[in-house]
Tab-separated table of C-alpha atoms and ligand atoms in Angstrom:
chain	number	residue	atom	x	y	z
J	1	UNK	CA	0.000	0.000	0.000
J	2	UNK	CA	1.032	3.429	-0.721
J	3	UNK	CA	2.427	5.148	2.033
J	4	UNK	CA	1.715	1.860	4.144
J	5	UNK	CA	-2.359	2.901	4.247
J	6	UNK	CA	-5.478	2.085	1.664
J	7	UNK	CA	-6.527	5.776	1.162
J	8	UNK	CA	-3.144	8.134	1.781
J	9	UNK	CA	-5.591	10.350	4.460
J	10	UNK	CA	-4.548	7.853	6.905
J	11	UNK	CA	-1.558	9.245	6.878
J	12	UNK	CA	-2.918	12.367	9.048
J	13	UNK	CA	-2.951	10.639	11.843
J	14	UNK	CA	-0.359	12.036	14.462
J	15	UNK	CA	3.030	9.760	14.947
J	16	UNK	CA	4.631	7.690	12.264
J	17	UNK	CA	2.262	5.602	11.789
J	18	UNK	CA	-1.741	5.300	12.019
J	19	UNK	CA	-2.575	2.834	14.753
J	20	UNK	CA	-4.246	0.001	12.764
J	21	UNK	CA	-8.031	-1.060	14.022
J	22	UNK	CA	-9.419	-4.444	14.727
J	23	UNK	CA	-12.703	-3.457	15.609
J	24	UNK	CA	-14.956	-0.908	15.999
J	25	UNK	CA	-18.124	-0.486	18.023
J	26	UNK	CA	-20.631	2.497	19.701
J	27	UNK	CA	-17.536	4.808	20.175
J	28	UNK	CA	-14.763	2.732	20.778
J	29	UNK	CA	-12.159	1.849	18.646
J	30	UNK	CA	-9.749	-1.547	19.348
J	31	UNK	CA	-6.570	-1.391	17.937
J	32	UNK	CA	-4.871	-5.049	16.752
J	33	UNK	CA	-2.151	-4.907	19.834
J	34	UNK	CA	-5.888	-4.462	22.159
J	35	UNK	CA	-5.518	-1.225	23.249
J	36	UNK	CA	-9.234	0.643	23.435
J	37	UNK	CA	-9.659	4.335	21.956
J	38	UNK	CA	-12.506	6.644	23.143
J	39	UNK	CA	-13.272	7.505	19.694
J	40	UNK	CA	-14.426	11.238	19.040
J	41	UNK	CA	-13.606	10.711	15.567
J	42	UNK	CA	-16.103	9.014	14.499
J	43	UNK	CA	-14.578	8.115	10.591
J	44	UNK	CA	-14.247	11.816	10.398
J	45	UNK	CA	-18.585	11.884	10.089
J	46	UNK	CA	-18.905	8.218	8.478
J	47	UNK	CA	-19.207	7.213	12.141
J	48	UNK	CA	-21.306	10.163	13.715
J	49	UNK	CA	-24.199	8.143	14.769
J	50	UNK	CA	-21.275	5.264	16.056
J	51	UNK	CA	-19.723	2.387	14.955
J	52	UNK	CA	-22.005	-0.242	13.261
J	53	UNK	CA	-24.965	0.653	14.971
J	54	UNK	CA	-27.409	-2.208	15.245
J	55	UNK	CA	-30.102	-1.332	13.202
J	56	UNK	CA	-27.754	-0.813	10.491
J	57	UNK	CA	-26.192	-3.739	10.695
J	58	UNK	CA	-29.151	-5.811	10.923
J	59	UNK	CA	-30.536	-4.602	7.872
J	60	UNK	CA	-27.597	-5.109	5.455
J	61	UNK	CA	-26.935	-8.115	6.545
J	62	UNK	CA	-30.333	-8.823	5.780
J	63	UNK	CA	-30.052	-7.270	2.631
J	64	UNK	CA	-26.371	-9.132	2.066
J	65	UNK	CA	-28.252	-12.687	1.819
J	66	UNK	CA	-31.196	-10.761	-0.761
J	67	UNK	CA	-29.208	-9.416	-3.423
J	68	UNK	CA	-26.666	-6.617	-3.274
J	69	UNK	CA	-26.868	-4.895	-6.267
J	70	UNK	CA	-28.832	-5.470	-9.599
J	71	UNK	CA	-29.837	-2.085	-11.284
J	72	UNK	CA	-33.366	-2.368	-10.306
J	73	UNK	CA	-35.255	0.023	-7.430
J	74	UNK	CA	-35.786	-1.758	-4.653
J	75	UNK	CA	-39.142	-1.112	-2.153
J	76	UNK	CA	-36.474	0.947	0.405
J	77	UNK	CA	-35.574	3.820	-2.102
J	78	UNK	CA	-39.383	5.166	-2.114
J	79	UNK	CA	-39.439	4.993	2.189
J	80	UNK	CA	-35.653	6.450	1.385
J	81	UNK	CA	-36.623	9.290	-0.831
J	82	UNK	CA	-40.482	10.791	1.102
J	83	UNK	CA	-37.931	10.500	4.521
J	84	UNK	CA	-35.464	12.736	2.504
J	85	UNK	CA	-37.986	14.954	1.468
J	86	UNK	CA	-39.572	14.926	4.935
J	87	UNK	CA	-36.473	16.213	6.682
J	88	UNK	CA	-34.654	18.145	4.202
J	89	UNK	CA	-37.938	19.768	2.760
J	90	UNK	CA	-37.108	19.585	-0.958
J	91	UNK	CA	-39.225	16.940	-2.812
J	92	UNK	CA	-37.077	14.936	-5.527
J	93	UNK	CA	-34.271	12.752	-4.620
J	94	UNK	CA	-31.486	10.496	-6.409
J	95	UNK	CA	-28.781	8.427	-4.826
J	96	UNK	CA	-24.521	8.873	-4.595
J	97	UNK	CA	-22.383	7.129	-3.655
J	98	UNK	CA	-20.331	9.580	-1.863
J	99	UNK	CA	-20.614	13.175	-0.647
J	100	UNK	CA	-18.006	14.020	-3.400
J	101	UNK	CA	-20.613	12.479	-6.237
J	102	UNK	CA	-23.619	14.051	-4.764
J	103	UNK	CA	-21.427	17.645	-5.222
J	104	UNK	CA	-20.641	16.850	-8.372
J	105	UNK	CA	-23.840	15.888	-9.581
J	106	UNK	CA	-25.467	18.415	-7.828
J	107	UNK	CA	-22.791	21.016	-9.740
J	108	UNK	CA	-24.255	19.052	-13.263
J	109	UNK	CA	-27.478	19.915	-12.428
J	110	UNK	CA	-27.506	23.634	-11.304
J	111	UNK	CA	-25.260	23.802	-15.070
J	112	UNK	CA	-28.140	22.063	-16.462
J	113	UNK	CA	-30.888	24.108	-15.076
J	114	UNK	CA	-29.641	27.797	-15.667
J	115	UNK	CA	-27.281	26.922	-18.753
J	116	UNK	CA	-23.942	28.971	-17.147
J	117	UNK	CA	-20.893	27.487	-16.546
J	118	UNK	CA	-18.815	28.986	-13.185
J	119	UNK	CA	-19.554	27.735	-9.943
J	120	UNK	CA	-19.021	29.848	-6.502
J	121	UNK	CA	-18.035	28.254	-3.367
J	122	UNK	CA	-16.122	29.680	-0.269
J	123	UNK	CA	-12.439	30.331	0.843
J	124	UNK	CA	-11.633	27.542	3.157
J	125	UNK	CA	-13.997	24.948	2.091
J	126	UNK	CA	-13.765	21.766	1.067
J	127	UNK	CA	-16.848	19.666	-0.597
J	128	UNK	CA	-14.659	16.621	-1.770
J	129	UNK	CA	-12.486	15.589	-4.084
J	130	UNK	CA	-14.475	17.874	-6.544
J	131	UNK	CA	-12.238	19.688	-9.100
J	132	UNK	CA	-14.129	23.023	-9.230
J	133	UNK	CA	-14.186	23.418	-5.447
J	134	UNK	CA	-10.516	22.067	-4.363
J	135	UNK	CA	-9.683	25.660	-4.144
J	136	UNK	CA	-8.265	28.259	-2.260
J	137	UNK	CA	-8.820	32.471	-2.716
J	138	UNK	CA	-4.964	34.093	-2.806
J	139	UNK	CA	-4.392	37.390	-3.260
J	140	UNK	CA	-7.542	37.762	-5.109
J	141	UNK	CA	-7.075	35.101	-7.372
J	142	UNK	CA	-8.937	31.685	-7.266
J	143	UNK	CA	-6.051	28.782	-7.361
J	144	UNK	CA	-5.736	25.426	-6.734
J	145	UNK	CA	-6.004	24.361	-2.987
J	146	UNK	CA	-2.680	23.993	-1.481
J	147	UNK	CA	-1.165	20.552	-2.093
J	148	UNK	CA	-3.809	18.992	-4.456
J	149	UNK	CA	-2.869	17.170	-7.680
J	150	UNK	CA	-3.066	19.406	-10.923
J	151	UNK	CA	-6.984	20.126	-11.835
J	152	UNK	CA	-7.755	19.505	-15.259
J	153	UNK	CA	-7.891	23.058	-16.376
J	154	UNK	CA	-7.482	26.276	-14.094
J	155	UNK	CA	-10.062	26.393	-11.503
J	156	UNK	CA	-9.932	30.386	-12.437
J	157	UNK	CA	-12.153	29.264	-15.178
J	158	UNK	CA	-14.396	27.411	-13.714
J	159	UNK	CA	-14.750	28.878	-9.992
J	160	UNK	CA	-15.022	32.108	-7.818
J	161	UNK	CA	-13.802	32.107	-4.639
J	162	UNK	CA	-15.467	34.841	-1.915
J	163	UNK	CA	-14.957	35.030	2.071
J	164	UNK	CA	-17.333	33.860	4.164
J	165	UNK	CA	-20.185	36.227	5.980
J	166	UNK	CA	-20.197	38.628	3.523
J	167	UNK	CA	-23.439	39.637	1.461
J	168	UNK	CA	-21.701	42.202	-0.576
J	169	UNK	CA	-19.113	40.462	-2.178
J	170	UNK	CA	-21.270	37.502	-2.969
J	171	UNK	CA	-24.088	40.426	-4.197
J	172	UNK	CA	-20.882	41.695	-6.633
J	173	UNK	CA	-19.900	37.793	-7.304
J	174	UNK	CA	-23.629	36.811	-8.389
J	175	UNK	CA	-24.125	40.598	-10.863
J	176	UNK	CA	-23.043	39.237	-13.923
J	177	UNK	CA	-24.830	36.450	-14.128
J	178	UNK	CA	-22.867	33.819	-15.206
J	179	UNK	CA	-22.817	31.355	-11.942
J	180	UNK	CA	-24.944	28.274	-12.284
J	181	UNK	CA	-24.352	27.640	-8.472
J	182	UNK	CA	-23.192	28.777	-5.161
J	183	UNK	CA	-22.195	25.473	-3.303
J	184	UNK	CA	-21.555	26.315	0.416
J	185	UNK	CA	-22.055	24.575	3.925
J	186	UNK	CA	-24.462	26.773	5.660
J	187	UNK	CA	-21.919	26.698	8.552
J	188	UNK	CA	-18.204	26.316	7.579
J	189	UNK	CA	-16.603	23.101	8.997
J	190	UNK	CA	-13.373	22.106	7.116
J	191	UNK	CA	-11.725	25.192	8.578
J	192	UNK	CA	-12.665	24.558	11.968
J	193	UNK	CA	-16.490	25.840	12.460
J	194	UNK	CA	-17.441	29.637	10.980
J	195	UNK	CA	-20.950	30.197	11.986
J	196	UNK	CA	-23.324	31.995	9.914
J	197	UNK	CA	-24.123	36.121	11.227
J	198	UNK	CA	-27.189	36.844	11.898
J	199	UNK	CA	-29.187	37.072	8.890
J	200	UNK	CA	-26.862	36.348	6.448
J	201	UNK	CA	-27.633	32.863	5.324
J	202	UNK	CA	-31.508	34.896	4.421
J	203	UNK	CA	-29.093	37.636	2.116
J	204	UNK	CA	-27.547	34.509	0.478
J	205	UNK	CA	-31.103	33.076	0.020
J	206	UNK	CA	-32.639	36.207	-1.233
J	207	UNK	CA	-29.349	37.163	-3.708
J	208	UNK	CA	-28.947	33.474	-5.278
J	209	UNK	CA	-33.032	34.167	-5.957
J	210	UNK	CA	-32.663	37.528	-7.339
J	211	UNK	CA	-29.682	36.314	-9.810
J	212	UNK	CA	-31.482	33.158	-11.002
J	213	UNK	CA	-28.564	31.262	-9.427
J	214	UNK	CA	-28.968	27.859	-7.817
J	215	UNK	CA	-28.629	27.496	-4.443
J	216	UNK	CA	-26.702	24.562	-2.541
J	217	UNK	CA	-26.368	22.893	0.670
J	218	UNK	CA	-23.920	20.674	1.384
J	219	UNK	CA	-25.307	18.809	4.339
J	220	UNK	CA	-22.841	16.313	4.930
J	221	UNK	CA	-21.313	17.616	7.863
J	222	UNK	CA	-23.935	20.203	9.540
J	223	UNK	CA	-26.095	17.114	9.742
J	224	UNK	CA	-24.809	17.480	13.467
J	225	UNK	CA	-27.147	20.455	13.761
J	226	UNK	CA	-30.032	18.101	13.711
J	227	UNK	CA	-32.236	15.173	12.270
J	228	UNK	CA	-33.085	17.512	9.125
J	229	UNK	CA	-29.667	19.141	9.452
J	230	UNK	CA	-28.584	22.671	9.530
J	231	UNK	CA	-31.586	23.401	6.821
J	232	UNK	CA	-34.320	21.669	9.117
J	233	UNK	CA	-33.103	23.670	12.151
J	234	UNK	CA	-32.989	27.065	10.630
J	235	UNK	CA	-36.197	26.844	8.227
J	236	UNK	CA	-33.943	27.321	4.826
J	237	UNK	CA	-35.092	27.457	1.884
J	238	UNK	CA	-32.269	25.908	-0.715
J	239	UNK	CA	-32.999	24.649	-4.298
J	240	UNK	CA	-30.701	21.637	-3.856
J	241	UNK	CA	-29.491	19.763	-0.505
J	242	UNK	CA	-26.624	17.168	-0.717
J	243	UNK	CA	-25.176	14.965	1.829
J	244	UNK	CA	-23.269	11.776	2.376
J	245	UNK	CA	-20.728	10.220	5.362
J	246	UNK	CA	-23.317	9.506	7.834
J	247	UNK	CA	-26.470	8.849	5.950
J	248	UNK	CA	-25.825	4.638	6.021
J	249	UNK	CA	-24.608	4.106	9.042
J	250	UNK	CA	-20.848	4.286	6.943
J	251	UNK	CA	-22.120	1.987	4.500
J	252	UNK	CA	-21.155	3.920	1.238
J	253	UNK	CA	-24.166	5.499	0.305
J	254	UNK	CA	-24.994	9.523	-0.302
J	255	UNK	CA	-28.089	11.744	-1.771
J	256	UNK	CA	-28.877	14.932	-3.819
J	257	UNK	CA	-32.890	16.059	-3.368
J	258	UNK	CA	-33.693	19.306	-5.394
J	259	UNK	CA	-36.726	22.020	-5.237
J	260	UNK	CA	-40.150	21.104	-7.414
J	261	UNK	CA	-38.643	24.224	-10.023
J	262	UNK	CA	-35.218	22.697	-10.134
J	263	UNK	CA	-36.857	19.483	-10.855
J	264	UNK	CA	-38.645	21.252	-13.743
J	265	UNK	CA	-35.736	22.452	-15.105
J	266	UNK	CA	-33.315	19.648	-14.991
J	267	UNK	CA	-36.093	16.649	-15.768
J	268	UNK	CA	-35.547	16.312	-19.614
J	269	UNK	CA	-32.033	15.727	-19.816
J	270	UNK	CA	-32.617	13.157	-16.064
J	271	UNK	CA	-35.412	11.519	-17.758
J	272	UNK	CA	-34.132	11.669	-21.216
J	273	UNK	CA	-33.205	8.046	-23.665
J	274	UNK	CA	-29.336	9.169	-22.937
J	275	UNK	CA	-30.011	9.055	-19.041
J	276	UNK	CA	-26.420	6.259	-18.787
J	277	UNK	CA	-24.553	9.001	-20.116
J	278	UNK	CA	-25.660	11.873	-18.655
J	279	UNK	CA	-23.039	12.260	-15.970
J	280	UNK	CA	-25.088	11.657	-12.846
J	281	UNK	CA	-25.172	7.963	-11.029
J	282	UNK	CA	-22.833	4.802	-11.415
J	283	UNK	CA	-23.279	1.234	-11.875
J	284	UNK	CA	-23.220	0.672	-8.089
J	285	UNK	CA	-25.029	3.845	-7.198
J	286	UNK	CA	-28.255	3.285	-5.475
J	287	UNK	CA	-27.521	-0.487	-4.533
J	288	UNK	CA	-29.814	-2.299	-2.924
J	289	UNK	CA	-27.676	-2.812	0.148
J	290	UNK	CA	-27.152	0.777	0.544
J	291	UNK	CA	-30.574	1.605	0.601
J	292	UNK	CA	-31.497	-0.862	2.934
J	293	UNK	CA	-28.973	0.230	5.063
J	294	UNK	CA	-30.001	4.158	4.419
J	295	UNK	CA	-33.978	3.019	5.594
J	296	UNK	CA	-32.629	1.367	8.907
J	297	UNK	CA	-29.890	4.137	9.424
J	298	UNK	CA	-32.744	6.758	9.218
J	299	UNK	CA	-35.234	5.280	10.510
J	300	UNK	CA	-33.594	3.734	14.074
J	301	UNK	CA	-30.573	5.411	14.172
J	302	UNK	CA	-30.265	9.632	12.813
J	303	UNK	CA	-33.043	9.827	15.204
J	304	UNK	CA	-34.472	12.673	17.466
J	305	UNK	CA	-33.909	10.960	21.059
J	306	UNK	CA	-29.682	10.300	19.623
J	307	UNK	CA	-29.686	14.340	18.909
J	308	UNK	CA	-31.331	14.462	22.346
J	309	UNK	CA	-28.191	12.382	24.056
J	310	UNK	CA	-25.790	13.812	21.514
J	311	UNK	CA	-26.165	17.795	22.154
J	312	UNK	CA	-26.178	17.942	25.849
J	313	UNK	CA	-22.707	15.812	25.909
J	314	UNK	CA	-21.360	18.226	22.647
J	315	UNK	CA	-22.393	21.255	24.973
J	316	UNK	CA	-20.320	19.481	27.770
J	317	UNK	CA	-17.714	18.675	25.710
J	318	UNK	CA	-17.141	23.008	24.715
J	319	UNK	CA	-17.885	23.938	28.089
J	320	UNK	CA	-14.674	21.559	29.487
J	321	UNK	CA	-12.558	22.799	26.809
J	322	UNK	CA	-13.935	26.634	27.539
J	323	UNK	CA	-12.902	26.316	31.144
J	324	UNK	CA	-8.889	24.996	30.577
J	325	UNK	CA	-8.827	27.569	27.929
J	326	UNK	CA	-9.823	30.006	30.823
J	327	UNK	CA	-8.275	28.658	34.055
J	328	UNK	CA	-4.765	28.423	31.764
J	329	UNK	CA	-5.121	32.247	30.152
J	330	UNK	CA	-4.917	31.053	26.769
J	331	UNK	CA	-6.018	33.124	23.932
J	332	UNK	CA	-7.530	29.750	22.479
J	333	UNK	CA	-11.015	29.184	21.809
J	334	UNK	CA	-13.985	26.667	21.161
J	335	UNK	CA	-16.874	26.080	19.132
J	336	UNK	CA	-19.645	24.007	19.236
J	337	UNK	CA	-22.874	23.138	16.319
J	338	UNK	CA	-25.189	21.097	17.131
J	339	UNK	CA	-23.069	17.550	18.067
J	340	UNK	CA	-19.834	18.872	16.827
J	341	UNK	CA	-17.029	20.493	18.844
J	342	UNK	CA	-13.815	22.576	17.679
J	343	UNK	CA	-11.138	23.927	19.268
J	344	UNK	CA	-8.990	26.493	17.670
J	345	UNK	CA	-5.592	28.664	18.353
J	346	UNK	CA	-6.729	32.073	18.145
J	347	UNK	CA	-9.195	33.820	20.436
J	348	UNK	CA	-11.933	35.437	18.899
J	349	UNK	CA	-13.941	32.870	16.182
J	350	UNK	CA	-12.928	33.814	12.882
J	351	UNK	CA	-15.715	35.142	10.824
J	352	UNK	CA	-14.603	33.577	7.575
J	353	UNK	CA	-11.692	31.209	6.145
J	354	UNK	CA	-8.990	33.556	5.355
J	355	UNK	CA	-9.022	34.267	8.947
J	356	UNK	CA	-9.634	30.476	10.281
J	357	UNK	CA	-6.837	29.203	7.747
J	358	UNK	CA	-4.579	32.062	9.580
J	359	UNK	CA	-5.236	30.805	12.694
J	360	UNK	CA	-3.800	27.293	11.980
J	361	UNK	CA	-0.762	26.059	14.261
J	362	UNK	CA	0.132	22.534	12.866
J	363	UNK	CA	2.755	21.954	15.225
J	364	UNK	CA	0.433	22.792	17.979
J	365	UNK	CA	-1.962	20.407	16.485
J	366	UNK	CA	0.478	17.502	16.211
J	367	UNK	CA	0.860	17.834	19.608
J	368	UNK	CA	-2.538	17.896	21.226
J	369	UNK	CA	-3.612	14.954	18.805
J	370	UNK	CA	-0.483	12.353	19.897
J	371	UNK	CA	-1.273	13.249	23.572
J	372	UNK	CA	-4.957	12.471	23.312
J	373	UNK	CA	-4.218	9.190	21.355
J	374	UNK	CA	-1.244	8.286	23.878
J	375	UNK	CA	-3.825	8.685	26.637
J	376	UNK	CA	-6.565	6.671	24.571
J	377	UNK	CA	-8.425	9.620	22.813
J	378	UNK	CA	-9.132	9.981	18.968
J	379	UNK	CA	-9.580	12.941	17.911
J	380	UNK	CA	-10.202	13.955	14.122
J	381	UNK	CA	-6.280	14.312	12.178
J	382	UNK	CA	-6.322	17.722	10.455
J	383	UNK	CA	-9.204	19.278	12.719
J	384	UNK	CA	-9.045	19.794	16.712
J	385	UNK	CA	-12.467	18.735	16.635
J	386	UNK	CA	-14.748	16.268	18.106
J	387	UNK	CA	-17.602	14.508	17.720
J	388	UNK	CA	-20.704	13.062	20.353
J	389	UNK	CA	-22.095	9.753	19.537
J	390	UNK	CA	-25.511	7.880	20.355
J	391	UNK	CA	-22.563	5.962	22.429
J	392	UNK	CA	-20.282	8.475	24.164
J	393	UNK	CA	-20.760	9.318	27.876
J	394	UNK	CA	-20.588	11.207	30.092
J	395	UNK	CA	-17.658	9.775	31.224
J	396	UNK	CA	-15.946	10.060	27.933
J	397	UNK	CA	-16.600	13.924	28.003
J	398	UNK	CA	-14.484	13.833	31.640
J	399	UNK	CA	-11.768	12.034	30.235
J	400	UNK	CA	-11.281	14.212	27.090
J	401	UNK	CA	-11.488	17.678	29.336
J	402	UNK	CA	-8.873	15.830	32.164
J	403	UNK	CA	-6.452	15.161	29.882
J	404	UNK	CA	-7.291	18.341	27.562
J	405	UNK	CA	-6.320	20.198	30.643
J	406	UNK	CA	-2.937	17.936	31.277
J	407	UNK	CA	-2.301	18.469	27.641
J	408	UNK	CA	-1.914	22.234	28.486
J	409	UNK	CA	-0.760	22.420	31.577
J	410	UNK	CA	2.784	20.187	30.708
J	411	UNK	CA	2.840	22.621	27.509
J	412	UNK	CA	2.846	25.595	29.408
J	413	UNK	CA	6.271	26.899	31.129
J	414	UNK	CA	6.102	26.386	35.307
J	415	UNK	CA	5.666	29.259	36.862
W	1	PLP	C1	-18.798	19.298	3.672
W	1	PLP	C2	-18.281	18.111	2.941
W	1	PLP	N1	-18.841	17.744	1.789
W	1	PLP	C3	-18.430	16.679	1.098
W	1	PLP	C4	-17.387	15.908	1.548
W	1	PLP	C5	-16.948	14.724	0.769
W	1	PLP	O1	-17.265	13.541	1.411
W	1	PLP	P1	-16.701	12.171	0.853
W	1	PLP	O2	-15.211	12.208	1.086
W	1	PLP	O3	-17.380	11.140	1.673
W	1	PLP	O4	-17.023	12.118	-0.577
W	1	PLP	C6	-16.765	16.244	2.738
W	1	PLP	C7	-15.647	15.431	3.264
W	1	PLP	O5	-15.050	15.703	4.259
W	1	PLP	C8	-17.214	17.366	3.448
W	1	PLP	O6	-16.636	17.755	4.583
């Protein structure tokens, strides 16, 4: 294997080498020389609702014995597709296989619908392995995101880049006309968490509107906010939603759902003779055994009683990390949405990425990450951030802000 590891992010983790897993379960993770890990991880979001729940696994192996994949709908994708639209609040849905296809796709359609080319996402993003938005804003000029493999053609073409929080620049971004869609998380989590200002996420609503450009969610992580995501639990009003990670129980399995008029628009060339070729789907997409697994995941597991145990521990979680940051005078600080905590070096939350990307100390990082693990604690490689499970305790919490505090305190200088 390449760099010792099936997929070279497992590299990230802190030491020389990733500590290689023999079995995961809930939120613990067994490692093959038997050491346990409190696991705040979580597959970076593949996990979030814990390690093979049992409803999931139940159903695909159910599923395993009935057929895996043959090309044909099975009875799971209609319960799949009215819970989608239930939650999410747009009507139409298809199946991904990632997060990364459901962007993509979801790029395809917006393209389809309005007939312009560019796309517009944010500095300090990142939507997958998605050509268009692996991207960074420098000096004004849209480039390639640090360390990624040479795009196709120059993303300068294809993209603009804008901070976060800021209506007029997107306003000025959106004039000319010429974006088929603005692709954003409605909170910023691959820079550490940016929350929305007040009343900004309605100017991005009312702007995309106004300029006939498409509108998209990307779900996948603010899915912590709650059981209908960050959408559900601020009443907005996107034309497309995607999401992924999470959705089947870390089964590979993903979704795009779109608004009735982006349905309108985009339904010719979806419903079309050419539909094989039409760049949305796979042979494997929308397997049987992902959707059963999707049905059980939603229907047992992304429930309201896990946000209801997940939340209180996340607000836990902040509020022991708030306190070390305080007791020790650092000018650190901590951020919480929904189940998802995130620490940072810097100590006023940055309102956009520029700022968050500033604020990055990877030494710092290294260092917090190999003394959690050394004391039994995963936390997410390339984030200081954590996440609550159906499975974590109370207990868990304790341990984390203990050894949190440790961490510091044999950092810091004696007195
Ligand atoms: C917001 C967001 N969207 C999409 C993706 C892509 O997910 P995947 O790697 O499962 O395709 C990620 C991955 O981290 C993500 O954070």
């Amino acid at each position: 294997m390449i760099g010792g590891v099936p997929m070279n992010w497992m590299i990230e983790w802190p030491g020389p080498f990733p500590i290689f897993a023999s079995r995961a379960k809930g939120s613990r993770i067994t490692d093959i020389d038997g050491r346990t890990y409190v696991d705040f991880c979580l597959g970076d979001t593949g996990a979030m609702f814990g390690h093979s729940p049992n409803a999931t696994v139940q159903a695909a192996t159910r599923q395993l014995r009935r057929g895996i994949t043959t090309m044909l709908p099975t009875e799971d994708s209609a319960w799949v597709g009215e819970e989608l639209a239930h939650r999410f609040g747009v009507p139409y849905w298809q199946i991904a296989m990632t997060a990364t296809d459901a962007n993509r796709f979801a790029l395809r359609m917006a393209r389809e619908a309005t007939g312009r080319r560019k796309i517009l996402v944010f500095n300090g993003c990142y939507h997958g392995t998605v050509d268009e938005a692996l991207v960074r804003l420098m000096n004004g000029k849209v480039v390639p995101r640090e360390g990624s493999m040479p795009p196709p053609i120059d993303p300068d073409i294809t993209t603009k880049v804008i901070e976060f929080n800021d209506l007029p620049v997107l306003e000025q971004a959106l004039a000319s006309r010429d974006v088929a869609g603005v692709l954003k998380e409605p909170a910023m989590t691959n820079c550490g968490i940016i929350l929305p200002e007040q009343d900004y996420l309605d100017g991005v609503r009312e702007i995309t509107r106004r300029t006939g450009t498409v509108w998209i969610i990307d779900e996948t992580h603010t899915w912590c906010a709650g059981p209908g995501g960050y959408t559900q639990a601020y009443r907005l009003k996107p034309d497309m939603i995607t999401l992924g990670k999470p959705v089947a129980g870390g089964i590979p399995a993903a979704a795009f759902g779109l608004s009735q008029e982006l349905y309108e628009k985009t339904i010719g060339n979806m419903l079309a003779e050419t539909t094989g070729v039409n760049g949305l789907g796979g042979t494997l997409t929308g397997n049987a055994l992902a959707l059963a697994a999707m049905r059980a995941t939603l229907e047992r597991v992304i429930t309201l009683r896990a946000y209801n145990h997940m939340i209180p521990l996340a607000k836990k979680f902040n509020q022991g990390v708030e306190d070390a940051i305080r007791d020790h005078d650092l000018p650190w600080h901590s951020v919480r949405l929904g189940t998802r905590v995130e620490y940072r070096f810097r100590g006023r939350p940055p309102r956009n990425g520029a700022e968050a990307i500033a604020a990055k100390d990877p030494l710092l990082n290294k260092y917090v990450h190999l003394y959690d693990l050394n004391r039994g604690i995963l936390l997410t490689p390339f984030h200081n951030m954590a996440l609550m499970s159906p499975y974590t305790t109370r207990n868990d919490v304790d341990l984390h802000t203990k050894i949190f505090d440790e961490s510091i305190q044999e950092m810091l200088p004696p007195n």
